XYZ file of C-alpha atoms in Angstrom:
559
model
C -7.715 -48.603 148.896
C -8.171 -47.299 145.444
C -12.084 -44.994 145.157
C -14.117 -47.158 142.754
C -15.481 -45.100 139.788
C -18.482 -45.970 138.340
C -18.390 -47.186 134.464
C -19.480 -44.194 132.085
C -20.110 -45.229 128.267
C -17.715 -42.805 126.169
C -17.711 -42.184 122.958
C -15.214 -43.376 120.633
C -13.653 -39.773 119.963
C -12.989 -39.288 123.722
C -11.578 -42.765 124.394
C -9.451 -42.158 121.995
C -8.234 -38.752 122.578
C -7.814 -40.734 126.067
C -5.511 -43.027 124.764
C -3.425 -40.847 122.748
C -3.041 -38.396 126.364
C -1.162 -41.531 127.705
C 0.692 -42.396 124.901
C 1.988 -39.242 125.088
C 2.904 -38.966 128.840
C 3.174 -42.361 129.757
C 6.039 -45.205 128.972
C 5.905 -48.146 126.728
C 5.336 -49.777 130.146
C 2.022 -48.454 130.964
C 0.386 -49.392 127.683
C 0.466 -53.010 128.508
C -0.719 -51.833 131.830
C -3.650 -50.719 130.403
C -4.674 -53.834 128.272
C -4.339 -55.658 131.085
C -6.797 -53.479 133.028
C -9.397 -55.044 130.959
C -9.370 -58.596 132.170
C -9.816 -57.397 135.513
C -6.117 -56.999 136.852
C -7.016 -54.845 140.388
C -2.808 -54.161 140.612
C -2.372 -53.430 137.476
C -5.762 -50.823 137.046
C -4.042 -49.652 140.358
C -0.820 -48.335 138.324
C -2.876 -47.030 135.627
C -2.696 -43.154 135.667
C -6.001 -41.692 136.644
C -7.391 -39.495 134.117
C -11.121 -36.913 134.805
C -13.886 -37.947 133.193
C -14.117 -35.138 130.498
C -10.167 -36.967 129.516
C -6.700 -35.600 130.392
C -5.441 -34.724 126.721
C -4.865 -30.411 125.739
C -7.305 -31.735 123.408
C -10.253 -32.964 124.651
C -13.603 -32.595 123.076
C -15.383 -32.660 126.530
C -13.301 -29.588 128.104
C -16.013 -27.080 126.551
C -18.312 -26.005 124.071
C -15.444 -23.085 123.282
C -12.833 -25.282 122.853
C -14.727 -28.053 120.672
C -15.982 -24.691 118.560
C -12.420 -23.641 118.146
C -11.332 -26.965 117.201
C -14.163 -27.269 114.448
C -12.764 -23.598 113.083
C -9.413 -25.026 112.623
C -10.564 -27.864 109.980
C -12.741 -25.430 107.860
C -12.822 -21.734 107.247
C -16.647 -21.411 108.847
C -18.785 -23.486 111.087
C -22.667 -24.027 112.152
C -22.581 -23.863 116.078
C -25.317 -21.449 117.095
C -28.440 -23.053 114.424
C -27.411 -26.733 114.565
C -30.147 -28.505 113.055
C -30.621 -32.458 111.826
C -28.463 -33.411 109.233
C -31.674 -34.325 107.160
C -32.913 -30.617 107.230
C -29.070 -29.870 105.982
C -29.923 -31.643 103.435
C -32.920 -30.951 102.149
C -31.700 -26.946 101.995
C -28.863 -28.446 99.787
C -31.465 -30.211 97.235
C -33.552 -27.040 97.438
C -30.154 -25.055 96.856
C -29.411 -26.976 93.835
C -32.663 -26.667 92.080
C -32.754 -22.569 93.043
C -29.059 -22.033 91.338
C -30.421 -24.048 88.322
C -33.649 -22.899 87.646
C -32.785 -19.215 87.912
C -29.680 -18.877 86.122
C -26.513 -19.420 88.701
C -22.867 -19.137 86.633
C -22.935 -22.511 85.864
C -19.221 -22.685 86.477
C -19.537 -21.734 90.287
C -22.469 -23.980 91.261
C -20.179 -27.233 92.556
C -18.059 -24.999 94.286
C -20.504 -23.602 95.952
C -22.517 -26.487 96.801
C -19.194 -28.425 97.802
C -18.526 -24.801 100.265
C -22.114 -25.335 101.883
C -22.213 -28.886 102.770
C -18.907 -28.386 104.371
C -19.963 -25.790 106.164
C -22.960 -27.477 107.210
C -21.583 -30.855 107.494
C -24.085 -32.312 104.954
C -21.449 -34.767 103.962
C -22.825 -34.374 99.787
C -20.429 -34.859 96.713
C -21.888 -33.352 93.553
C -21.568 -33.485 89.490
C -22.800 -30.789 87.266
C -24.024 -31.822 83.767
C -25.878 -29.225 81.799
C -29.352 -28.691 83.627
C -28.387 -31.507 85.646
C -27.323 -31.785 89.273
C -26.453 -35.226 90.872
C -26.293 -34.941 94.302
C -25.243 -38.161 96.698
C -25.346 -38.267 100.425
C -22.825 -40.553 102.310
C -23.797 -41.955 105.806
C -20.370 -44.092 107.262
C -22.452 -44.840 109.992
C -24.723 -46.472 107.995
C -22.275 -47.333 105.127
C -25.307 -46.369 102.971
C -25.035 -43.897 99.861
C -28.510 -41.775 98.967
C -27.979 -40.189 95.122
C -30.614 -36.992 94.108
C -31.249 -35.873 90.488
C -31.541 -32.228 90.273
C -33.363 -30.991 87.459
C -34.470 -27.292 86.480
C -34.460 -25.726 82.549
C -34.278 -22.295 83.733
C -33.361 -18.725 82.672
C -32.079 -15.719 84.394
C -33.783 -13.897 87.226
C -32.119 -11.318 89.062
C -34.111 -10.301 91.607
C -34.844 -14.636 92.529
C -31.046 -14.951 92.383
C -29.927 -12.457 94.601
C -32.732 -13.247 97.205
C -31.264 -17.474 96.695
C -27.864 -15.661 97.399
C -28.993 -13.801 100.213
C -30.551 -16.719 101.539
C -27.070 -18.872 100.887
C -25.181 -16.228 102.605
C -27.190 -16.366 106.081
C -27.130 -19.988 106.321
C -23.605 -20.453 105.723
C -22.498 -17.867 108.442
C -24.702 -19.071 110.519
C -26.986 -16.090 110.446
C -30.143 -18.399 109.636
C -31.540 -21.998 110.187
C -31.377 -24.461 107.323
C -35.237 -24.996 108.261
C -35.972 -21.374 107.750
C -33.230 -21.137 104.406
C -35.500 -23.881 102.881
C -38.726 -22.863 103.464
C -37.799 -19.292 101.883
C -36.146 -21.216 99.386
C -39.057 -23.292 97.953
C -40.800 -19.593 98.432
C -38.740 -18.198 95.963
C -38.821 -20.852 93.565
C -43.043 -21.012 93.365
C -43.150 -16.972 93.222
C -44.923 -16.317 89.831
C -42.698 -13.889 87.856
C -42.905 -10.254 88.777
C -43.983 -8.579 85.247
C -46.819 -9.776 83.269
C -46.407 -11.035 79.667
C -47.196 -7.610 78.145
C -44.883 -5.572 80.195
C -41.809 -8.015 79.010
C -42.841 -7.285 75.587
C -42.367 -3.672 75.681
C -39.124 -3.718 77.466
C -38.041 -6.192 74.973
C -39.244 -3.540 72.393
C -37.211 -0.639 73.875
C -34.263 -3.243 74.013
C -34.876 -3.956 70.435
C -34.772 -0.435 69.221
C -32.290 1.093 71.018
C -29.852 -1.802 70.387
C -30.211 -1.410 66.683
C -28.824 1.943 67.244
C -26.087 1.328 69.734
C -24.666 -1.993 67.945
C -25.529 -2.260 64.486
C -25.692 1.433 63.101
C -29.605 1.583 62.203
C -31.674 5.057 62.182
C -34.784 6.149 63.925
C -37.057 3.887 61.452
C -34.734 1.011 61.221
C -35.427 1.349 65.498
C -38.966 1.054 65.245
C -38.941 -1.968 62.851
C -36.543 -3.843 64.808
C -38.334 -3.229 68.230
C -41.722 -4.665 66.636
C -39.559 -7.329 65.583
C -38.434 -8.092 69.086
C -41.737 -7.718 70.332
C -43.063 -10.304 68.552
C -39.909 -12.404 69.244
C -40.759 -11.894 73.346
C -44.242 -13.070 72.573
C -43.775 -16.330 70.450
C -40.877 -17.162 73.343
C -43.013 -16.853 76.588
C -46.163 -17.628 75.608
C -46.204 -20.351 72.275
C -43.377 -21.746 72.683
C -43.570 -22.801 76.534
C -46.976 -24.230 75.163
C -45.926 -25.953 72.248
C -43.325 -28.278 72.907
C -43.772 -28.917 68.972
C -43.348 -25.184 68.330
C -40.586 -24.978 70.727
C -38.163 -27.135 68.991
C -38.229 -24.524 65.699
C -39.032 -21.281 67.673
C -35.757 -20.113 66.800
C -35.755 -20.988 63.003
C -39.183 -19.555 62.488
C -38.103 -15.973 64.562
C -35.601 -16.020 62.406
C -37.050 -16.820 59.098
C -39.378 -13.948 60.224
C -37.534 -11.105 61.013
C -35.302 -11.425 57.919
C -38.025 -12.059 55.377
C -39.444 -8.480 56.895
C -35.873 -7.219 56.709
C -35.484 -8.043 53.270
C -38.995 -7.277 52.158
C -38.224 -3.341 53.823
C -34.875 -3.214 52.243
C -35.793 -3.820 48.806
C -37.892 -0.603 49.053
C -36.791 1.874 46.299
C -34.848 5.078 47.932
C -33.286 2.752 50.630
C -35.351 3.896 53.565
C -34.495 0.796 55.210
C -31.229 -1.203 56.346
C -31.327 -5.141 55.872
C -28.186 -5.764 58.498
C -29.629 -3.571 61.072
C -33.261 -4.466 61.319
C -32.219 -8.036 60.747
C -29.460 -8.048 63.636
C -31.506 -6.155 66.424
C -34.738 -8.229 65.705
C -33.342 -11.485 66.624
C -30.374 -10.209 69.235
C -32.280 -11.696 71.998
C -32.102 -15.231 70.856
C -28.101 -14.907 70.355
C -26.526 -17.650 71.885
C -23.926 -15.127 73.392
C -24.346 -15.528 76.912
C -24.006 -19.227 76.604
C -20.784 -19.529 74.347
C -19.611 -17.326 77.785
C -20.671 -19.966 80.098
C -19.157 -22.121 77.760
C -15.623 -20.361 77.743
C -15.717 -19.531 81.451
C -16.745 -23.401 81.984
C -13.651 -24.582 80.288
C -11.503 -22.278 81.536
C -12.369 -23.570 85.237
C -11.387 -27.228 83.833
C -15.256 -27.820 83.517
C -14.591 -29.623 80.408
C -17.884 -31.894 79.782
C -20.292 -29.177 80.618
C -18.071 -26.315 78.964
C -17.453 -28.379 75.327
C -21.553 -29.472 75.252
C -22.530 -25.705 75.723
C -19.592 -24.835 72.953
C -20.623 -27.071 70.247
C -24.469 -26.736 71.062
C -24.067 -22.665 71.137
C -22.097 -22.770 67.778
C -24.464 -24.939 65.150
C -27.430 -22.814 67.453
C -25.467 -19.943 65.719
C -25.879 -21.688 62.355
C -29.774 -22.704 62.894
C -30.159 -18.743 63.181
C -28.206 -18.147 59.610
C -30.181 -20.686 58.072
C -33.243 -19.309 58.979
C -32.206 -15.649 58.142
C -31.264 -17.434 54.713
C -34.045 -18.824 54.308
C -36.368 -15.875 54.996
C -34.289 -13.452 52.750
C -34.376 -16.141 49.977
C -37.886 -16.557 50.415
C -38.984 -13.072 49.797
C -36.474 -12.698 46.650
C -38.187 -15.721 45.458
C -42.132 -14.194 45.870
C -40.740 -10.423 44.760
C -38.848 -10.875 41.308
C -38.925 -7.418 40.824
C -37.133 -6.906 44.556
C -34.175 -9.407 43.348
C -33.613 -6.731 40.448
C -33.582 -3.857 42.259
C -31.518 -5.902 44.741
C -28.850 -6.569 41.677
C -29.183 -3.298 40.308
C -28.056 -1.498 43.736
C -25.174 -4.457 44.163
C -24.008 -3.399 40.491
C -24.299 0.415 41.499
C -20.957 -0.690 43.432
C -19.101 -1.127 40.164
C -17.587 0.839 37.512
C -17.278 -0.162 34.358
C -14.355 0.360 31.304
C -14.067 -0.536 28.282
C -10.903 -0.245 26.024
C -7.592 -1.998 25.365
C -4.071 -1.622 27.199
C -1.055 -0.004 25.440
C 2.624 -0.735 26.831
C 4.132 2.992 27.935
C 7.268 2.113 26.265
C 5.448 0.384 22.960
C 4.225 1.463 19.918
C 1.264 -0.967 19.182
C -1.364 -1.745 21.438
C -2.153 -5.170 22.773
C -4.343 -6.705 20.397
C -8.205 -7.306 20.908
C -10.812 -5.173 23.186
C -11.268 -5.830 27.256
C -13.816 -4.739 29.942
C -12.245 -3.512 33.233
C -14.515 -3.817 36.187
C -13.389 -1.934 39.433
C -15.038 -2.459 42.286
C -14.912 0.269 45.289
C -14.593 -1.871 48.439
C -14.506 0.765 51.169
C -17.299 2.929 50.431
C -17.378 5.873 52.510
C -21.222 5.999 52.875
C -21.707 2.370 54.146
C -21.208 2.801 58.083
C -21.764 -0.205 60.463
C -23.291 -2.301 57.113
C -25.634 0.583 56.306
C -25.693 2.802 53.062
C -26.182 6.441 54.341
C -25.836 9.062 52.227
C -24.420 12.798 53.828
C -27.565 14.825 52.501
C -29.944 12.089 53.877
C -32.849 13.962 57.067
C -31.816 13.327 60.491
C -34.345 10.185 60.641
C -32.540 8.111 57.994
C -28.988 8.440 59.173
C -27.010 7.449 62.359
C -27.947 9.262 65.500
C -25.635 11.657 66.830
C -22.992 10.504 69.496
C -24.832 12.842 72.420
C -27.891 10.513 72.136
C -25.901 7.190 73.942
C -26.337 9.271 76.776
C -29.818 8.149 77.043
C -30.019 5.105 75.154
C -27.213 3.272 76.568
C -28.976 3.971 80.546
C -32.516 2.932 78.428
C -31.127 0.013 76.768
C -29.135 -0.631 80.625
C -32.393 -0.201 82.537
C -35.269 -2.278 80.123
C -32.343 -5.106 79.497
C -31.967 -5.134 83.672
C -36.047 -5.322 84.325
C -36.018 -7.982 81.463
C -34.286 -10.110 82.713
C -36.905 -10.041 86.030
C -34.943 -7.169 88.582
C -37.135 -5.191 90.636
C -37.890 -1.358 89.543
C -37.575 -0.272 92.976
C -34.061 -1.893 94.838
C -30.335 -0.230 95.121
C -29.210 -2.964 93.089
C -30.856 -1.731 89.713
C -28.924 1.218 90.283
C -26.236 -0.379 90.524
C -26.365 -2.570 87.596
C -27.120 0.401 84.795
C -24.167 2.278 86.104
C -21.680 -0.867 86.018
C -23.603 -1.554 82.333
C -22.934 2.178 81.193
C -19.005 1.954 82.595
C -18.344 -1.411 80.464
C -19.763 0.567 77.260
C -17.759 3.211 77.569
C -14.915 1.063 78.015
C -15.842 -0.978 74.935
C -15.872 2.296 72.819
C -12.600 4.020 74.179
C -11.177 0.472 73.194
C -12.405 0.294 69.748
C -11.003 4.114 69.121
C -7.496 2.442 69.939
C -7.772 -0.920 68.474
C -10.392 -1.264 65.979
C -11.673 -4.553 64.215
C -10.073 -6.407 67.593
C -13.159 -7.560 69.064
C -11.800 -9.511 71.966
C -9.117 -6.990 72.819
C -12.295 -4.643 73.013
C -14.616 -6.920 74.620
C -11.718 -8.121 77.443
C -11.370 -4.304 78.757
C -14.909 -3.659 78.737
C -15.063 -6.798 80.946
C -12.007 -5.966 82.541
C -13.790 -2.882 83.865
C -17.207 -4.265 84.693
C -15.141 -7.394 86.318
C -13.075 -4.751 88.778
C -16.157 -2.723 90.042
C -18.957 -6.184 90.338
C -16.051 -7.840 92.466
C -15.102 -4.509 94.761
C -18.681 -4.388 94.961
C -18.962 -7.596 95.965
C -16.034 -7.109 98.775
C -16.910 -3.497 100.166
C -20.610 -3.480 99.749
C -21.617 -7.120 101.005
C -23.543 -7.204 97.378
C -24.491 -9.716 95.023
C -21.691 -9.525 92.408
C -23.205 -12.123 89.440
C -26.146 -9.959 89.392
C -24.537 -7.088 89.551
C -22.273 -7.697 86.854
C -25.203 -9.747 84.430
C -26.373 -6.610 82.707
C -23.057 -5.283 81.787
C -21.727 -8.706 80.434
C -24.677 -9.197 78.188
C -24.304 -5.512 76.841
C -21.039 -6.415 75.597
C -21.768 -9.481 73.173
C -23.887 -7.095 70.789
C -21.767 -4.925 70.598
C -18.750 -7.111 69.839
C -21.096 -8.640 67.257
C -21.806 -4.678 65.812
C -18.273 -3.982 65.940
C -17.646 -7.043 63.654
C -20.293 -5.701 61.049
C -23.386 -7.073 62.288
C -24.803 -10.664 61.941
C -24.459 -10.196 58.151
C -21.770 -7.995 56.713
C -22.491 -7.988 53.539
C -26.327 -8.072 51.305
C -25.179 -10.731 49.418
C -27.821 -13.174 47.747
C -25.716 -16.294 47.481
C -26.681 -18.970 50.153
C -23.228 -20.610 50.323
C -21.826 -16.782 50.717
C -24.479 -16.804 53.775
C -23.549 -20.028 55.494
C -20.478 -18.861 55.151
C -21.587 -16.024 56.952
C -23.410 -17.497 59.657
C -20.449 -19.677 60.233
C -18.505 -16.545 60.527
C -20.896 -14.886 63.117
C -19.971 -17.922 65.190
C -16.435 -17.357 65.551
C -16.889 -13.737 65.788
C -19.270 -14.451 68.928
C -16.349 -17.212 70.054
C -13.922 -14.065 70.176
C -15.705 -11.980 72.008
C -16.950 -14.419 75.015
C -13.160 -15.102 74.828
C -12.129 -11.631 75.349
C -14.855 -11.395 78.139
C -13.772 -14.374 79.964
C -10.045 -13.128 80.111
C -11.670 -10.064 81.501
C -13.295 -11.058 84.077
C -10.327 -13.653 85.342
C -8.013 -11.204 84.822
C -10.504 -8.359 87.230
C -10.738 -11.536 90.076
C -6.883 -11.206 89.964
C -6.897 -7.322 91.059
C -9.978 -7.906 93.438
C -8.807 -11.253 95.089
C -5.233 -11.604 95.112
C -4.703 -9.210 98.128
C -7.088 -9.551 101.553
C -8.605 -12.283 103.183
C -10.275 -15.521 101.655
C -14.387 -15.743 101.527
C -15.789 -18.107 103.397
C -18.684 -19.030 101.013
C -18.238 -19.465 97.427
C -17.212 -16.859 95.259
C -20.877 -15.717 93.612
C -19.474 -14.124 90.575
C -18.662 -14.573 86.850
């Protein structure tokens, strides 16, 4: 007489691991056997094979917390098993993810693959679609055959030291270091800190970065600096303080900065004696509003197939390009307009240029000359006292030409270090360090380069990112670091000086506004070629870094 067993509910998974075990070591026979078991057939439940309650199969789910573990690291490269939490906390960290990679500045072009990595790690089950400041997020339940759809929004701008510690954060929860409890409430931490330097201590550093970028990129002396770092200062000002109060004022912040700096420019430039250069106070004074960071996203977004996000951030970046050389226009037309006497001294130094002849031509084999008299104008296109856009005469003091070459040892770690604490990193952490010394290799990259290959701004702007691309991502693998971060500094280095490479934002004085539309257009595709050179650079770096070794488990945080 068969032992009666007493009926146990089972869950769906093990009844039908349970069924597949006898399909696989029992005969067609026993299959009806067991269908017939459940009407209450005693000899027919008697020739059913006996199976344990925690099933028969090699793959059971109720043999062991091990062997379910092991089985859950076979479908996905990482798993939550030691902080398993509700799948509504899961979720909440991956809304409070979202908004943290938005609002402080995430590569755009990694945040869906790393959302997509952490809710299959944590078993969220989230889909997501990136729009420019936009995150949709949607939650599936199949129990429930119910869908739940979150709008993520943030307008937000770089912060290093908030990034890394969102990073850190990431990094802990997805190996299971951290709960998602915990990862949010440090999360929404982060995101209410107040900003770690006050208003007047971004100002200066955007001062320094001012003045010693007018020396490094556009060719400007030790006057030119101090113009174009009061000119910055301002700039910082009128950014974080009236703008994010105006919404009004916000909409033409960048026409008016611009319309600004070059009527001050101009006004300088017009000086008899030349004591001042138009291109390079005019080019450093408005460098931190360049859209060249974004036409990067932009490139990088389209080369990852991103192509809504990466063609709105394209055409946006490139007529924000020609906002900026309308409003330099305007503000150098402005002052030539209110200062007659500047427009002639303007025309006077532009006719300097020229040389003048007067006379008639005679064949060398002839005997008459050709009738009537002719004025021969020849024009001397490669002066040699014009460097980087600048007229600098060889007699000129010290403090009104170019700085010698041995001063970029200090202003390319100045213009490194106040460009890194700009853009909100910590004085005191390892990875400031870090990022000046990664900033200072790209630059010297970028100049070997343009020794070599001169006038081929994305040649030279691809090895400088080449370089800085190599040492973020080895940093990245050998020193468990923060790689985007890392890297941020040195990337941003290199679109000014592409841009000063190219001649500046203007290469030439001339008066003409179709000549500086022209121009402005111009400055757009020359800041197209160089976020195209650094986007092959930094592909080409992930190549050398990633091709060899084993896979991450979380999303690559990188350029």
């Amino acid at each position: 007489m068969d032992r009666l067993v007493p009926f146990t509910r089972r869950p769906q998974e093990a009844l039908d691991e349970e069924i597949f075990s006898d399909m696989k070591t029992s005969n067609p026979a026993s299959w009806k056997t067991r269908g017939s078991s459940i009407s209450g057939d005693a000899s027919a439940e008697a020739k059913q094979p006996k199976l344990p309650l925690g099933g028969g199969g090699p793959n059971s789910f109720y043999q062991g917390a091990k062997l379910r573990a092991s089985v859950i690291k076979s479908k996905r490269p990482s798993a939550i098993t030691k902080h398993v939490q509700d799948i509504d906390k899961r979720r909440a960290f991956m809304l409070k993810l979202a908004k943290c990679l938005l609002a402080f500045g995430a590569p755009s072009h990694r945040i869906e693959s790393q959302l997509a990595t952490a809710s299959q790690i944590l078993d969220a089950r989230a889909s997501f679609v990136h729009i420019p400041n936009i995150i949709i997020v949607t939650f599936g339940d199949e129990d429930m055959a119910s869908v739940e759809t979150h709008f993520v929004k943030a307008n937000g701008r770089i912060a290093l030291t908030a990034l890394q510690g969102v990073h850190i954060v990431y990094r802990k929860v997805l190996h299971d270091k951290m709960t998602v409890e915990e990862g949010t409430k440090r999360l929404a931490s982060i995101l209410s800190a107040p900003p770690i330097y006050s208003l007047l201590v971004r100002c200066l550093l955007a001062f320094v970065c001012g003045s010693t970028i007018c020396v490094l990129a556009f060719g400007g002396s030790v006057i030119d600096m101090g113009i174009s770092g009061v000119c910055a200062f301002v700039l910082q000002y009128l950014g974080l303080n009236t703008a994010t109060k105006s919404a009004t004022y916000a909409n033409v912040y960048e026409i008016s900065i611009a319309i600004i700096v070059s009527f001050v420019a101009r006004a300088l430039s017009t000086i008899p004696g030349r004591l001042f250069c138009y291109n390079a106070i005019a080019s450093a004074g408005v460098v931190l509003i360049l859209p060249g960071f974004t036409i990067l996203i932009s490139a990088l977004e389209l080369t990852s197939r991103n192509i809504l996000c990466g063609s709105v951030r394209m055409v946006y970046a490139i007529i924000y390009t020609l906002f900026l050389g309308f409003g330099l226009t305007i503000g150098s037309d402005l002052y030539l307009v209110l200062n007659k006497h500047a427009r002639h001294n303007l025309d006077k130094t532009e006719a300097e240029r020229y040389t003048m002849y007067h006379g008639t031509f005679r064949a060398e084999n002839g005997t008459s000359p050709v009738p009537g008299g002719a004025i021969f104008g020849f024009a001397q296109t490669n002066d040699p006292h014009i460097v980087n856009g600048c007229y600098r005469e060889p007699n000129w003091p010290w403090w009104r030409k170019e700085l010698p070459w041995w001063t970029l040892f200090f202003l390319v770690p100045a213009y490194s270090l106040c460009s890194s604490l700009s853009n909100l990193q910590r004085l005191r952490s390892w990875q400031l360090l870090v990022m000046v010394v990664f900033a200072c290799c790209a630059f010297v990259a970028n100049r070997l380069s343009n020794n070599y290959l001169p006038g081929k701004s994305d040649i030279i702007s691809a090895s400088g990112a080449l370089v800085i691309g190599v040492l973020g991502n080895v940093y990245s693998r050998v020193m468990r670091g923060t790689a985007f971060t890392a890297m941020v500094t040195g990337v941003l280095f290199l679109v000014p000086s592409g841009i000063g490479q190219g001649g500046g934002l203007l290469s030439s004085d001339e008066t003409s506004s179709t000549q500086q539309y022209s121009a402005g257009l111009q400055l757009a595709i020359r800041i197209i070629e160089v976020a195209i050179g650094i986007t092959v650079g930094l592909f080409v770096s992930q190549i050398f870094v990633y091709a060899l070794g084993r896979r991450k488990n979380a999303a690559h945080f990188a350029f």
